[in-house]
PDB file of C-alpha atoms in Angstrom:
ATOM      1  CA  GLY A   1     -12.182  -9.235   6.995  1.00 67.00           C
ATOM      2  CA  ALA A   2     -11.579  -5.840   8.469  1.00 81.00           C
ATOM      3  CA  VAL A   3     -12.879  -2.905   6.440  1.00 88.00           C
ATOM      4  CA  VAL A   4     -11.369   0.540   6.162  1.00 93.00           C
ATOM      5  CA  SER A   5     -13.213   3.387   4.499  1.00 94.00           C
ATOM      6  CA  GLN A   6     -12.068   6.774   3.267  1.00 95.00           C
ATOM      7  CA  HIS A   7     -14.072   9.885   2.642  1.00 96.00           C
ATOM      8  CA  PRO A   8     -14.234  11.553   0.247  1.00 97.00           C
ATOM      9  CA  SER A   9     -13.181   9.228  -2.534  1.00 95.00           C
ATOM     10  CA  ARG A  10     -12.469  12.169  -4.804  1.00 96.00           C
ATOM     11  CA  VAL A  11     -12.041  15.867  -4.154  1.00 97.00           C
ATOM     12  CA  ILE A  12     -11.214  18.835  -6.344  1.00 97.00           C
ATOM     13  CA  CYS A  13     -10.255  22.088  -4.681  1.00 96.00           C
ATOM     14  CA  LYS A  14      -8.767  25.452  -5.477  1.00 96.00           C
ATOM     15  CA  SER A  15      -5.185  26.274  -4.672  1.00 97.00           C
ATOM     16  CA  GLY A  16      -4.819  27.716  -1.183  1.00 97.00           C
ATOM     17  CA  THR A  17      -7.748  25.901   0.375  1.00 97.00           C
ATOM     18  CA  SER A  18      -7.550  23.119   2.953  1.00 97.00           C
ATOM     19  CA  VAL A  19      -8.913  19.643   2.449  1.00 97.00           C
ATOM     20  CA  LYS A  20      -9.744  17.071   5.098  1.00 97.00           C
ATOM     21  CA  ILE A  21      -9.668  13.343   4.371  1.00 98.00           C
ATOM     22  CA  GLU A  22     -11.193  10.859   6.784  1.00 97.00           C
ATOM     23  CA  CYS A  23     -10.064   7.302   7.376  1.00 96.00           C
ATOM     24  CA  ARG A  24     -12.330   5.010   9.359  1.00 95.00           C
ATOM     25  CA  SER A  25     -11.995   1.453  10.561  1.00 94.00           C
ATOM     26  CA  LEU A  26     -15.550   0.181  10.253  1.00 93.00           C
ATOM     27  CA  ASP A  27     -15.583  -3.043  12.220  1.00 90.00           C
ATOM     28  CA  PHE A  28     -12.514  -2.883  14.411  1.00 91.00           C
ATOM     29  CA  GLN A  29     -10.557  -0.507  16.577  1.00 90.00           C
ATOM     30  CA  ALA A  30      -7.182   0.684  15.422  1.00 89.00           C
ATOM     31  CA  THR A  31      -4.705   2.357  17.721  1.00 86.00           C
ATOM     32  CA  THR A  32      -2.410   2.845  14.757  1.00 90.00           C
ATOM     33  CA  MET A  33      -3.250   4.077  11.284  1.00 93.00           C
ATOM     34  CA  PHE A  34      -0.933   4.954   8.433  1.00 94.00           C
ATOM     35  CA  TRP A  35      -1.150   7.558   5.681  1.00 96.00           C
ATOM     36  CA  TYR A  36       0.413   7.001   2.275  1.00 95.00           C
ATOM     37  CA  ARG A  37       0.678   9.102  -0.854  1.00 95.00           C
ATOM     38  CA  GLN A  38       0.839   7.706  -4.346  1.00 90.00           C
ATOM     39  CA  PHE A  39       1.746   9.782  -7.389  1.00 86.00           C
ATOM     40  CA  PRO A  40       0.592   8.606 -10.828  1.00 82.00           C
ATOM     41  CA  LYS A  41       2.309   5.435 -11.945  1.00 79.00           C
ATOM     42  CA  GLN A  42       4.411   5.359  -8.798  1.00 84.00           C
ATOM     43  CA  SER A  43       4.486   3.390  -5.605  1.00 87.00           C
ATOM     44  CA  LEU A  44       2.989   4.212  -2.239  1.00 90.00           C
ATOM     45  CA  MET A  45       5.127   6.345   0.001  1.00 92.00           C
ATOM     46  CA  LEU A  46       4.529   6.329   3.722  1.00 92.00           C
ATOM     47  CA  MET A  47       3.819   9.849   4.934  1.00 94.00           C
ATOM     48  CA  ALA A  48       3.092   9.358   8.592  1.00 94.00           C
ATOM     49  CA  THR A  49       2.010   7.003  11.316  1.00 92.00           C
ATOM     50  CA  SER A  50      -1.053   8.102  13.219  1.00 90.00           C
ATOM     51  CA  ASN A  51      -1.375   7.022  16.844  1.00 87.00           C
ATOM     52  CA  GLU A  52      -4.622   7.362  18.745  1.00 86.00           C
ATOM     53  CA  GLY A  53      -4.371   9.968  21.444  1.00 85.00           C
ATOM     54  CA  SER A  54      -0.877  11.131  20.592  1.00 86.00           C
ATOM     55  CA  LYS A  55       1.022  13.023  17.951  1.00 89.00           C
ATOM     56  CA  ALA A  56       1.609  11.491  14.573  1.00 92.00           C
ATOM     57  CA  THR A  57       5.056  10.393  13.516  1.00 92.00           C
ATOM     58  CA  TYR A  58       6.055  11.863  10.177  1.00 95.00           C
ATOM     59  CA  GLU A  59       8.470  10.418   7.655  1.00 92.00           C
ATOM     60  CA  GLN A  60      11.494  12.410   6.663  1.00 92.00           C
ATOM     61  CA  GLY A  61      10.638  15.111   4.166  1.00 93.00           C
ATOM     62  CA  VAL A  62       6.935  15.271   5.003  1.00 95.00           C
ATOM     63  CA  GLU A  63       5.867  18.663   6.342  1.00 94.00           C
ATOM     64  CA  LYS A  64       3.864  18.118   9.499  1.00 93.00           C
ATOM     65  CA  ASP A  65       2.453  21.640   9.413  1.00 95.00           C
ATOM     66  CA  LYS A  66       1.129  21.071   5.926  1.00 96.00           C
ATOM     67  CA  PHE A  67      -0.240  17.579   6.440  1.00 97.00           C
ATOM     68  CA  LEU A  68      -2.091  17.699   9.735  1.00 96.00           C
ATOM     69  CA  ILE A  69      -3.030  14.346  11.184  1.00 95.00           C
ATOM     70  CA  ASN A  70      -5.514  13.809  13.969  1.00 91.00           C
ATOM     71  CA  HIS A  71      -6.348  10.403  15.434  1.00 90.00           C
ATOM     72  CA  ALA A  72      -8.975  11.354  17.945  1.00 83.00           C
ATOM     73  CA  SER A  73     -10.662   7.993  18.329  1.00 90.00           C
ATOM     74  CA  LEU A  74      -9.905   4.325  17.841  1.00 91.00           C
ATOM     75  CA  THR A  75     -11.849   4.267  14.580  1.00 93.00           C
ATOM     76  CA  LEU A  76     -11.035   7.595  12.949  1.00 94.00           C
ATOM     77  CA  SER A  77      -7.943   9.328  11.679  1.00 95.00           C
ATOM     78  CA  THR A  78      -8.036  12.479   9.587  1.00 96.00           C
ATOM     79  CA  LEU A  79      -5.491  13.986   7.241  1.00 97.00           C
ATOM     80  CA  THR A  80      -5.835  17.682   6.488  1.00 97.00           C
ATOM     81  CA  VAL A  81      -3.883  19.091   3.590  1.00 97.00           C
ATOM     82  CA  THR A  82      -3.505  22.752   4.478  1.00 97.00           C
ATOM     83  CA  SER A  83      -3.130  25.484   1.877  1.00 96.00           C
ATOM     84  CA  ALA A  84      -3.152  22.922  -0.890  1.00 97.00           C
ATOM     85  CA  HIS A  85      -1.186  23.521  -4.060  1.00 96.00           C
ATOM     86  CA  PRO A  86      -1.242  21.711  -7.409  1.00 96.00           C
ATOM     87  CA  GLU A  87       1.831  19.712  -6.449  1.00 95.00           C
ATOM     88  CA  ASP A  88      -0.199  18.191  -3.601  1.00 96.00           C
ATOM     89  CA  SER A  89      -2.464  16.534  -6.148  1.00 96.00           C
ATOM     90  CA  SER A  90      -2.129  12.842  -5.527  1.00 95.00           C
ATOM     91  CA  PHE A  91      -3.834   9.671  -4.421  1.00 94.00           C
ATOM     92  CA  TYR A  92      -3.905   9.436  -0.634  1.00 96.00           C
ATOM     93  CA  ILE A  93      -4.381   6.021   0.946  1.00 95.00           C
ATOM     94  CA  CYS A  94      -4.764   5.172   4.589  1.00 95.00           C
ATOM     95  CA  SER A  95      -4.405   1.867   6.362  1.00 93.00           C
ATOM     96  CA  ALA A  96      -5.323   0.626   9.817  1.00 92.00           C
ATOM     97  CA  ARG A  97      -3.673  -2.116  11.767  1.00 86.00           C
ATOM     98  CA  SER A  98      -5.667  -4.928  13.328  1.00 81.00           C
ATOM     99  CA  LEU A  99      -4.358  -8.134  14.854  1.00 76.00           C
ATOM    100  CA  GLY A 100      -0.979  -7.674  13.252  1.00 71.00           C
ATOM    101  CA  GLU A 101      -2.233  -6.965   9.759  1.00 78.00           C
ATOM    102  CA  GLN A 102      -2.716  -3.721   7.868  1.00 84.00           C
ATOM    103  CA  PHE A 103      -5.958  -3.103   6.020  1.00 89.00           C
ATOM    104  CA  PHE A 104      -6.061  -0.426   3.352  1.00 91.00           C
ATOM    105  CA  GLY A 105      -8.724   2.064   2.497  1.00 92.00           C
ATOM    106  CA  PRO A 106      -9.861   2.602  -1.093  1.00 91.00           C
ATOM    107  CA  GLY A 107      -7.967   5.876  -1.414  1.00 93.00           C
ATOM    108  CA  THR A 108      -8.839   9.530  -1.983  1.00 96.00           C
ATOM    109  CA  ARG A 109      -7.990  11.259  -5.235  1.00 95.00           C
ATOM    110  CA  LEU A 110      -7.078  14.892  -4.543  1.00 96.00           C
ATOM    111  CA  THR A 111      -6.863  17.338  -7.424  1.00 97.00           C
ATOM    112  CA  VAL A 112      -5.764  20.882  -6.662  1.00 97.00           C
ATOM    113  CA  LEU A 113      -6.498  23.402  -9.386  1.00 96.00           C
TER     114      LEU A 113
ATOM    115  CA  ALA B   1      16.876   0.619   6.439  1.00 68.00           C
ATOM    116  CA  GLN B   2      14.496  -1.812   4.882  1.00 72.00           C
ATOM    117  CA  SER B   3      13.777  -1.581   1.173  1.00 86.00           C
ATOM    118  CA  VAL B   4      11.924  -3.527  -1.469  1.00 92.00           C
ATOM    119  CA  THR B   5      12.944  -3.878  -5.101  1.00 94.00           C
ATOM    120  CA  GLN B   6      10.733  -4.918  -7.949  1.00 96.00           C
ATOM    121  CA  PRO B   7      13.065  -5.160 -10.951  1.00 95.00           C
ATOM    122  CA  ASP B   8      10.346  -5.314 -13.588  1.00 95.00           C
ATOM    123  CA  ILE B   9       8.381  -2.138 -14.214  1.00 94.00           C
ATOM    124  CA  HIS B  10       6.111  -3.683 -16.829  1.00 96.00           C
ATOM    125  CA  ILE B  11       5.418  -7.261 -17.853  1.00 97.00           C
ATOM    126  CA  THR B  12       3.222  -8.523 -20.666  1.00 97.00           C
ATOM    127  CA  VAL B  13       2.010 -12.099 -20.769  1.00 97.00           C
ATOM    128  CA  SER B  14      -0.523 -13.931 -22.874  1.00 97.00           C
ATOM    129  CA  GLU B  15      -3.729 -15.084 -21.322  1.00 97.00           C
ATOM    130  CA  GLY B  16      -3.291 -18.619 -20.055  1.00 97.00           C
ATOM    131  CA  ALA B  17       0.465 -18.304 -19.733  1.00 98.00           C
ATOM    132  CA  SER B  18       2.293 -18.573 -16.450  1.00 98.00           C
ATOM    133  CA  LEU B  19       3.423 -15.511 -14.531  1.00 97.00           C
ATOM    134  CA  GLU B  20       6.238 -14.697 -12.155  1.00 98.00           C
ATOM    135  CA  LEU B  21       6.740 -11.241 -10.655  1.00 98.00           C
ATOM    136  CA  ARG B  22      10.012 -10.638  -8.896  1.00 98.00           C
ATOM    137  CA  CYS B  23      10.554  -9.043  -5.522  1.00 97.00           C
ATOM    138  CA  ASN B  24      13.720  -8.668  -3.466  1.00 95.00           C
ATOM    139  CA  TYR B  25      13.934  -7.236   0.006  1.00 92.00           C
ATOM    140  CA  SER B  26      16.771  -5.739   1.929  1.00 87.00           C
ATOM    141  CA  TYR B  27      16.707  -5.934   5.689  1.00 71.00           C
ATOM    142  CA  GLY B  28      18.809  -7.330   8.487  1.00 67.00           C
ATOM    143  CA  ALA B  29      16.148  -9.617   9.870  1.00 73.00           C
ATOM    144  CA  THR B  30      13.453 -11.513   8.015  1.00 74.00           C
ATOM    145  CA  PRO B  31      10.661  -9.016   7.483  1.00 83.00           C
ATOM    146  CA  TYR B  32       7.002  -9.614   7.014  1.00 89.00           C
ATOM    147  CA  LEU B  33       6.375  -9.799   3.269  1.00 92.00           C
ATOM    148  CA  PHE B  34       3.264  -8.989   1.292  1.00 94.00           C
ATOM    149  CA  TRP B  35       1.921  -8.857  -2.230  1.00 97.00           C
ATOM    150  CA  TYR B  36      -0.873  -6.446  -3.093  1.00 95.00           C
ATOM    151  CA  VAL B  37      -2.785  -5.825  -6.301  1.00 95.00           C
ATOM    152  CA  GLN B  38      -4.158  -2.452  -7.327  1.00 92.00           C
ATOM    153  CA  SER B  39      -6.580  -1.837 -10.160  1.00 88.00           C
ATOM    154  CA  PRO B  40      -6.610   1.652 -11.733  1.00 81.00           C
ATOM    155  CA  GLY B  41      -7.909   4.277  -9.337  1.00 76.00           C
ATOM    156  CA  GLN B  42      -8.526   1.722  -6.629  1.00 79.00           C
ATOM    157  CA  GLY B  43      -7.056   0.874  -3.264  1.00 81.00           C
ATOM    158  CA  LEU B  44      -4.909  -2.116  -2.470  1.00 89.00           C
ATOM    159  CA  GLN B  45      -6.072  -5.687  -2.173  1.00 90.00           C
ATOM    160  CA  LEU B  46      -3.939  -8.155  -0.266  1.00 92.00           C
ATOM    161  CA  LEU B  47      -3.078 -11.227  -2.320  1.00 96.00           C
ATOM    162  CA  LEU B  48      -0.959 -13.032   0.250  1.00 95.00           C
ATOM    163  CA  LYS B  49       1.485 -12.538   3.060  1.00 93.00           C
ATOM    164  CA  TYR B  50       4.417 -14.300   4.710  1.00 93.00           C
ATOM    165  CA  PHE B  51       5.214 -13.954   8.370  1.00 88.00           C
ATOM    166  CA  SER B  52       6.945 -17.241   9.174  1.00 87.00           C
ATOM    167  CA  GLY B  53       6.641 -20.991   8.676  1.00 89.00           C
ATOM    168  CA  ASP B  54       6.032 -22.617   5.311  1.00 91.00           C
ATOM    169  CA  THR B  55       7.975 -20.662   2.717  1.00 93.00           C
ATOM    170  CA  LEU B  56       5.430 -21.338  -0.037  1.00 96.00           C
ATOM    171  CA  VAL B  57       2.408 -19.182   0.594  1.00 97.00           C
ATOM    172  CA  GLN B  58      -0.940 -19.568  -1.102  1.00 97.00           C
ATOM    173  CA  GLY B  59      -3.063 -16.525  -1.719  1.00 97.00           C
ATOM    174  CA  ILE B  60      -6.303 -15.481  -3.305  1.00 96.00           C
ATOM    175  CA  LYS B  61      -7.126 -15.605  -7.012  1.00 95.00           C
ATOM    176  CA  GLY B  62      -4.780 -18.531  -7.595  1.00 97.00           C
ATOM    177  CA  PHE B  63      -1.599 -16.670  -6.677  1.00 98.00           C
ATOM    178  CA  GLU B  64       1.260 -18.060  -4.663  1.00 98.00           C
ATOM    179  CA  ALA B  65       4.630 -16.749  -3.535  1.00 98.00           C
ATOM    180  CA  GLU B  66       7.779 -18.374  -2.295  1.00 97.00           C
ATOM    181  CA  PHE B  67      10.067 -16.884   0.324  1.00 95.00           C
ATOM    182  CA  LYS B  68      13.713 -17.648  -0.346  1.00 94.00           C
ATOM    183  CA  ARG B  69      15.946 -16.407   2.416  1.00 91.00           C
ATOM    184  CA  SER B  70      19.159 -17.203   0.533  1.00 91.00           C
ATOM    185  CA  GLN B  71      18.079 -14.971  -2.326  1.00 93.00           C
ATOM    186  CA  SER B  72      16.218 -12.389  -0.225  1.00 92.00           C
ATOM    187  CA  SER B  73      13.338 -12.890  -2.602  1.00 95.00           C
ATOM    188  CA  PHE B  74       9.587 -13.259  -2.436  1.00 97.00           C
ATOM    189  CA  ASN B  75       8.447 -13.825  -6.011  1.00 98.00           C
ATOM    190  CA  LEU B  76       4.788 -13.989  -6.934  1.00 98.00           C
ATOM    191  CA  ARG B  77       3.562 -16.694  -9.286  1.00 98.00           C
ATOM    192  CA  LYS B  78       0.431 -17.797 -11.021  1.00 98.00           C
ATOM    193  CA  PRO B  79       0.266 -20.851 -13.306  1.00 97.00           C
ATOM    194  CA  SER B  80      -2.316 -19.471 -15.718  1.00 98.00           C
ATOM    195  CA  VAL B  81      -3.060 -15.773 -16.063  1.00 98.00           C
ATOM    196  CA  HIS B  82      -6.546 -14.452 -16.761  1.00 97.00           C
ATOM    197  CA  TRP B  83      -7.351 -11.184 -18.515  1.00 96.00           C
ATOM    198  CA  SER B  84      -8.793  -9.877 -15.239  1.00 95.00           C
ATOM    199  CA  ASP B  85      -5.354 -10.154 -13.625  1.00 96.00           C
ATOM    200  CA  ALA B  86      -4.158  -7.086 -15.529  1.00 96.00           C
ATOM    201  CA  ALA B  87      -3.313  -4.565 -12.814  1.00 96.00           C
ATOM    202  CA  GLU B  88      -0.455  -3.085 -10.821  1.00 95.00           C
ATOM    203  CA  TYR B  89       1.244  -5.407  -8.354  1.00 97.00           C
ATOM    204  CA  PHE B  90       3.141  -4.215  -5.316  1.00 95.00           C
ATOM    205  CA  CYS B  91       5.479  -6.146  -3.098  1.00 96.00           C
ATOM    206  CA  ALA B  92       5.850  -4.779   0.423  1.00 93.00           C
ATOM    207  CA  SER B  93       7.779  -5.509   3.565  1.00 91.00           C
ATOM    208  CA  SER B  94       7.519  -4.464   7.151  1.00 86.00           C
ATOM    209  CA  TYR B  95       9.238  -5.185  10.416  1.00 78.00           C
ATOM    210  CA  ASN B  96       6.743  -6.554  12.928  1.00 67.00           C
ATOM    211  CA  ASN B  97       3.987  -5.326  10.582  1.00 60.00           C
ATOM    212  CA  ASN B  98       4.768  -1.728  11.331  1.00 67.00           C
ATOM    213  CA  ASP B  99       6.126   0.798   8.915  1.00 75.00           C
ATOM    214  CA  MET B 100       5.284  -0.894   5.616  1.00 84.00           C
ATOM    215  CA  ARG B 101       7.592  -0.211   2.661  1.00 88.00           C
ATOM    216  CA  PHE B 102       6.492  -0.762  -0.891  1.00 92.00           C
ATOM    217  CA  GLY B 103       8.344  -1.660  -4.035  1.00 93.00           C
ATOM    218  CA  ALA B 104       7.949   0.485  -7.118  1.00 92.00           C
ATOM    219  CA  GLY B 105       5.318  -1.827  -8.535  1.00 94.00           C
ATOM    220  CA  THR B 106       5.041  -4.007 -11.631  1.00 96.00           C
ATOM    221  CA  ARG B 107       2.359  -3.300 -14.177  1.00 96.00           C
ATOM    222  CA  LEU B 108       0.934  -6.462 -15.682  1.00 97.00           C
ATOM    223  CA  THR B 109      -0.605  -6.432 -19.138  1.00 97.00           C
ATOM    224  CA  VAL B 110      -2.422  -9.532 -20.356  1.00 97.00           C
ATOM    225  CA  LYS B 111      -2.618 -10.159 -24.097  1.00 96.00           C
ATOM    226  CA  PRO B 112      -5.655 -11.983 -25.462  1.00 91.00           C
TER     227      PRO B 112
END
């Protein structure tokens, strides 16, 4: 099946710094990727839809200037958490769509001190 | 707007017992329906999905789910639970496999 990777798998940063998370489709091309956030013991919440070559579509309540998404190629989407704060600590999961199905990455655990 | 409800936050079953996890969806048209499993600190693994056709869907690891339009439900079942099935289970729906919405999840504990 299709494989999606995320890098890094875990990151710890200081408050005020920016963190970039990469999402790659390893064996297929994805014009559309999705970014989710999952707080401890909670469900996944869709943050934004990333479209190759165009601007991302953000869900209501998600700050687009804080969560910068770039989908520069058919196999890579990046999420940059700018000026991270402790409340941004979460598990970030991406998915990529292929042949009508979404494939999920393993997630990135972000801890902001 | 579409939504997914998983009424049970936590379920405990004995190893070898049968399992049913409930899921209800709310949407005007029949959505695509999915069940995922997540182990602690891990990503999501797809157990099974329903797009159309046969309403009883077979998945991996011995799981199955039945789509019931009249009840707007897509419950997950397994006849005999193994200790390794302990995890968090998420039901999800999407319209045309875009914009996936997840239920709150059901945590499964398996007693020896």
